[in-house]
């Protein structure tokens, strides 16, 4: 998974969800995505639509999913929230 998402977009979406999302047992949830981080905040995670994104070391990320449609739905949600975050 290379260069599908800009690092600034990932961090912008993560911060927006942290600020505006509803607290759940799994992290903060907003419009189909859940955001959380590891204990030291160095690695952040976004989950939704059957996808888990892990973002961290050297501004790299990895997407785990089973079907391309899951990836497409996830990236659409990321873009939607990014648009809200940059208004």
N, CA, C and O atoms as a DFTB+ gen file, in Angstrom:
348 C
 N C O
     1  1       0.847      -1.172       0.000
     2  2       0.000       0.000       0.000
     3  2       0.888       1.229       0.000
     4  3       1.439       1.608       1.033
     5  1       1.020       1.835      -1.136
     6  2       1.935       2.955      -1.261
     7  2       1.223       4.176      -1.812
     8  3       0.564       4.104      -2.849
     9  1       1.356       5.288      -1.125
    10  2       0.964       6.591      -1.641
    11  2      -0.510       6.757      -1.991
    12  3      -0.855       7.682      -2.726
    13  1      -1.393       5.890      -1.490
    14  2      -2.820       6.100      -1.717
    15  2      -3.331       7.263      -0.877
    16  3      -4.278       7.951      -1.257
    17  1      -2.692       7.471       0.268
    18  2      -3.148       8.511       1.187
    19  2      -1.955       9.334       1.648
    20  3      -0.912       8.796       2.018
    21  1      -2.129      10.633       1.617
    22  2      -1.123      11.571       2.086
    23  2      -1.020      11.474       3.615
    24  3      -2.039      11.328       4.291
    25  1       0.180      11.553       4.157
    26  2       0.389      11.489       5.602
    27  2      -0.371      12.584       6.335
    28  3      -0.915      12.349       7.414
    29  1      -0.410      13.774       5.756
    30  2      -1.144      14.879       6.392
    31  2      -2.630      14.572       6.460
    32  3      -3.299      14.946       7.424
    33  1      -3.153      13.894       5.444
    34  2      -4.559      13.508       5.455
    35  2      -4.836      12.542       6.591
    36  3      -5.811      12.707       7.325
    37  1      -3.993      11.543       6.741
    38  2      -4.178      10.558       7.810
    39  2      -4.201      11.245       9.166
    40  3      -5.100      11.006       9.973
    41  1      -3.219      12.095       9.417
    42  2      -3.138      12.758      10.724
    43  2      -4.286      13.739      10.927
    44  3      -4.785      13.878      12.044
    45  1      -4.707      14.413       9.883
    46  2      -5.831      15.335       9.959
    47  2      -7.113      14.586      10.325
    48  3      -7.872      15.035      11.184
    49  1      -7.353      13.457       9.681
    50  2      -8.539      12.649       9.963
    51  2      -8.470      12.091      11.377
    52  3      -9.469      12.107      12.098
    53  1      -7.311      11.601      11.779
    54  2      -7.148      11.074      13.136
    55  2      -7.477      12.150      14.173
    56  3      -8.248      11.901      15.100
    57  1      -6.906      13.321      14.024
    58  2      -7.143      14.410      14.977
    59  2      -8.605      14.853      14.986
    60  3      -9.158      15.139      16.048
    61  1      -9.232      14.912      13.818
    62  2     -10.633      15.311      13.731
    63  2     -11.512      14.313      14.481
    64  3     -12.406      14.708      15.230
    65  1     -11.260      13.030      14.281
    66  2     -12.044      12.005      14.976
    67  2     -11.794      12.072      16.475
    68  3     -12.730      11.926      17.261
    69  1     -10.551      12.290      16.886
    70  2     -10.244      12.400      18.308
    71  2     -10.994      13.577      18.934
    72  3     -11.432      13.496      20.081
    73  1     -11.139      14.647      18.196
    74  2     -11.789      15.842      18.722
    75  2     -13.308      15.748      18.672
    76  3     -13.979      16.173      19.613
    77  1     -13.861      15.203      17.598
    78  2     -15.299      15.238      17.375
    79  2     -15.998      13.885      17.531
    80  3     -17.226      13.818      17.507
    81  1     -15.234      12.828      17.687
    82  2     -15.819      11.495      17.746
    83  2     -16.430      11.159      19.097
    84  3     -16.169      11.812      20.107
    85  1     -17.245      10.127      19.078
    86  2     -17.887       9.619      20.291
    87  2     -17.000       8.540      20.899
    88  3     -16.518       7.652      20.195
    89  1     -16.787       8.621      22.207
    90  2     -15.933       7.646      22.894
    91  2     -16.604       6.274      22.900
    92  3     -17.776       6.153      23.256
    93  1     -15.861       5.251      22.509
    94  2     -16.316       3.862      22.580
    95  2     -15.244       3.066      23.308
    96  3     -14.209       3.610      23.692
    97  1     -15.495       1.782      23.495
    98  2     -14.487       0.921      24.123
    99  2     -13.246       0.763      23.245
   100  3     -12.162       0.451      23.738
   101  1     -13.415       0.982      21.946
   102  2     -12.316       0.783      21.003
   103  2     -11.566       2.055      20.645
   104  3     -10.537       1.981      19.973
   105  1     -12.037       3.209      21.064
   106  2     -11.432       4.486      20.707
   107  2     -12.522       5.497      20.431
   108  3     -13.641       5.362      20.927
   109  1     -12.205       6.502      19.649
   110  2     -13.191       7.518      19.267
   111  2     -13.777       7.126      17.913
   112  3     -13.046       6.748      16.998
   113  1     -15.103       7.219      17.794
   114  2     -15.800       6.807      16.580
   115  2     -16.514       7.996      15.955
   116  3     -17.183       8.768      16.642
   117  1     -16.359       8.135      14.620
   118  2     -17.019       9.221      13.897
   119  2     -17.318       8.764      12.474
   120  3     -16.409       8.378      11.739
   121  1     -18.572       8.806      12.090
   122  2     -19.034       8.491      10.726
   123  2     -18.400       7.234      10.137
   124  3     -17.894       7.257       9.015
   125  1     -18.428       6.159      10.879
   126  2     -17.967       4.877      10.361
   127  2     -16.505       4.568      10.552
   128  3     -16.055       3.483      10.183
   129  1     -15.739       5.496      11.124
   130  2     -14.323       5.227      11.392
   131  2     -14.042       5.352      12.883
   132  3     -14.617       6.198      13.568
   133  1     -13.164       4.511      13.365
   134  2     -12.714       4.563      14.753
   135  2     -11.228       4.874      14.756
   136  3     -10.463       4.298      13.982
   137  1     -10.822       5.795      15.635
   138  2      -9.421       6.208      15.744
   139  2      -8.911       5.930      17.149
   140  3      -9.589       6.220      18.135
   141  1      -7.713       5.365      17.232
   142  2      -7.062       5.137      18.522
   143  2      -5.559       5.065      18.296
   144  3      -5.098       5.006      17.157
   145  1      -4.803       5.070      19.379
   146  2      -3.347       4.982      19.265
   147  2      -2.821       3.968      20.262
   148  3      -3.541       3.521      21.154
   149  1      -1.544       3.606      20.098
   150  2      -0.929       2.719      21.076
   151  2      -0.672       3.516      22.354
   152  3      -0.956       4.712      22.404
   153  1      -0.145       2.873      23.369
   154  2      -0.022       3.499      24.681
   155  2       0.830       4.763      24.689
   156  3       0.591       5.653      25.505
   157  1       1.812       4.864      23.805
   158  2       2.665       6.058      23.802
   159  2       2.280       7.064      22.719
   160  3       2.900       8.122      22.611
   161  1       1.250       6.742      21.907
   162  2       0.776       7.653      20.874
   163  2       1.642       7.682      19.632
   164  3       1.406       8.490      18.734
   165  1       2.632       6.824      19.566
   166  2       3.561       6.844      18.438
   167  2       2.948       6.222      17.179
   168  3       3.210       6.675      16.065
   169  1       2.135       5.186      17.363
   170  2       1.443       4.549      16.249
   171  2      -0.039       4.847      16.392
   172  3      -0.615       4.656      17.463
   173  1      -0.663       5.317      15.307
   174  2      -2.096       5.596      15.331
   175  2      -2.800       4.616      14.405
   176  3      -2.219       4.106      13.447
   177  1      -4.065       4.367      14.717
   178  2      -4.865       3.409      13.977
   179  2      -6.185       4.045      13.566
   180  3      -6.780       4.810      14.325
   181  1      -6.631       3.723      12.367
   182  2      -7.969       4.048      11.900
   183  2      -8.583       2.734      11.446
   184  3      -7.958       1.976      10.705
   185  1      -9.814       2.462      11.891
   186  2     -10.500       1.247      11.474
   187  2     -11.897       1.591      10.988
   188  3     -12.505       2.565      11.432
   189  1     -12.386       0.788      10.085
   190  2     -13.747       0.928       9.574
   191  2     -13.888       0.195       8.254
   192  3     -12.905      -0.006       7.541
   193  1     -15.107      -0.206       7.926
   194  2     -15.413      -0.900       6.663
   195  2     -14.593      -2.176       6.484
   196  3     -14.305      -2.571       5.354
   197  1     -14.213      -2.824       7.587
   198  2     -13.430      -4.047       7.495
   199  2     -11.956      -3.824       7.245
   200  3     -11.240      -4.754       6.873
   201  1     -11.486      -2.583       7.448
   202  2     -10.087      -2.228       7.197
   203  2      -9.458      -1.721       8.492
   204  3     -10.100      -1.013       9.269
   205  1      -8.203      -2.087       8.716
   206  2      -7.425      -1.483       9.794
   207  2      -6.193      -0.835       9.186
   208  3      -5.403      -1.481       8.498
   209  1      -6.049       0.464       9.458
   210  2      -4.862       1.194       9.016
   211  2      -3.964       1.429      10.227
   212  3      -4.413       1.906      11.269
   213  1      -2.700       1.087      10.068
   214  2      -1.683       1.334      11.096
   215  2      -0.719       2.357      10.510
   216  3      -0.143       2.134       9.445
   217  1      -0.542       3.483      11.206
   218  2       0.307       4.565      10.714
   219  2       1.331       4.908      11.784
   220  3       0.982       5.094      12.950
   221  1       2.597       4.993      11.383
   222  2       3.603       5.302      12.393
   223  2       4.966       5.585      11.832
   224  3       5.168       6.572      11.126
   225  1       5.904       4.717      12.147
   226  2       7.328       4.887      11.919
   227  2       7.633       5.430      10.524
   228  3       7.198       4.863       9.521
   229  1       8.377       6.522      10.467
   230  2       8.796       7.169       9.215
   231  2       7.618       7.543       8.311
   232  3       7.714       7.473       7.086
   233  1       6.510       7.940       8.934
   234  2       5.316       8.362       8.182
   235  2       4.843       7.309       7.182
   236  3       4.433       7.641       6.070
   237  1       4.901       6.055       7.577
   238  2       4.433       4.972       6.718
   239  2       3.152       4.389       7.299
   240  3       2.883       4.501       8.495
   241  1       2.379       3.774       6.436
   242  2       1.166       3.128       6.907
   243  2       0.969       1.795       6.204
   244  3       1.570       1.508       5.169
   245  1       0.104       0.996       6.810
   246  2      -0.228      -0.307       6.258
   247  2      -1.729      -0.512       6.418
   248  3      -2.287      -0.233       7.479
   249  1      -2.383      -1.000       5.367
   250  2      -3.806      -1.301       5.415
   251  2      -3.989      -2.812       5.428
   252  3      -3.407      -3.525       4.611
   253  1      -4.807      -3.292       6.366
   254  2      -5.193      -4.706       6.395
   255  2      -6.658      -4.797       5.988
   256  3      -7.513      -4.156       6.600
   257  1      -6.953      -5.590       4.960
   258  2      -8.323      -5.792       4.503
   259  2      -8.370      -7.070       3.672
   260  3      -7.336      -7.579       3.239
   261  1      -9.582      -7.583       3.455
   262  2      -9.732      -8.809       2.685
   263  2     -10.161      -8.563       1.245
   264  3      -9.757      -9.302       0.347
   265  1     -10.977      -7.529       1.011
   266  2     -11.534      -7.281      -0.320
   267  2     -11.287      -5.842      -0.743
   268  3     -11.276      -4.938       0.093
   269  1     -11.092      -5.631      -2.025
   270  2     -10.845      -4.287      -2.546
   271  2     -11.984      -3.320      -2.242
   272  3     -11.743      -2.130      -2.040
   273  1     -13.224      -3.815      -2.207
   274  2     -14.354      -2.953      -1.895
   275  2     -14.216      -2.370      -0.485
   276  3     -14.568      -1.212      -0.260
   277  1     -13.714      -3.150       0.452
   278  2     -13.492      -2.651       1.808
   279  2     -12.505      -1.488       1.777
   280  3     -12.722      -0.462       2.421
   281  1     -11.432      -1.655       1.032
   282  2     -10.437      -0.593       0.913
   283  2     -11.063       0.650       0.289
   284  3     -10.852       1.760       0.778
   285  1     -11.819       0.476      -0.770
   286  2     -12.469       1.607      -1.436
   287  2     -13.413       2.335      -0.482
   288  3     -13.389       3.564      -0.410
   289  1     -14.245       1.592       0.250
   290  2     -15.181       2.204       1.206
   291  2     -14.432       2.954       2.308
   292  3     -14.826       4.053       2.697
   293  1     -13.363       2.358       2.802
   294  2     -12.550       2.978       3.850
   295  2     -11.941       4.289       3.363
   296  3     -12.021       5.312       4.044
   297  1     -11.331       4.250       2.180
   298  2     -10.696       5.451       1.644
   299  2     -11.724       6.551       1.363
   300  3     -11.419       7.735       1.508
   301  1     -12.926       6.168       0.967
   302  2     -13.995       7.157       0.768
   303  2     -14.345       7.840       2.080
   304  3     -14.534       9.056       2.114
   305  1     -14.433       7.073       3.159
   306  2     -14.730       7.648       4.476
   307  2     -13.599       8.565       4.937
   308  3     -13.846       9.631       5.501
   309  1     -12.381       8.153       4.698
   310  2     -11.230       8.987       5.059
   311  2     -11.313      10.322       4.314
   312  3     -11.116      11.378       4.915
   313  1     -11.598      10.282       3.033
   314  2     -11.693      11.511       2.234
   315  2     -12.844      12.404       2.706
   316  3     -12.698      13.624       2.779
   317  1     -13.986      11.791       3.026
   318  2     -15.131      12.565       3.535
   319  2     -14.762      13.315       4.813
   320  3     -15.040      14.507       4.946
   321  1     -14.146      12.616       5.732
   322  2     -13.794      13.245       7.009
   323  2     -12.688      14.274       6.792
   324  3     -12.680      15.317       7.447
   325  1     -11.760      13.996       5.887
   326  2     -10.701      14.970       5.597
   327  2     -11.297      16.273       5.076
   328  3     -10.830      17.350       5.448
   329  1     -12.300      16.201       4.236
   330  2     -12.963      17.393       3.731
   331  2     -13.580      18.197       4.891
   332  3     -13.485      19.424       4.921
   333  1     -14.207      17.498       5.835
   334  2     -14.774      18.179       7.006
   335  2     -13.668      18.824       7.840
   336  3     -13.823      19.941       8.334
   337  1     -12.569      18.123       7.988
   338  2     -11.460      18.591       8.833
   339  2     -10.780      19.819       8.255
   340  3     -10.187      20.604       8.996
   341  1     -10.856      19.997       6.941
   342  2     -10.147      21.113       6.316
   343  2     -11.060      22.261       5.915
   344  3     -10.643      23.173       5.202
   345  1     -12.298      22.217       6.371
   346  2     -13.232      23.330       6.078
   347  2     -12.953      24.509       6.951
   348  3     -13.634      25.529       6.846
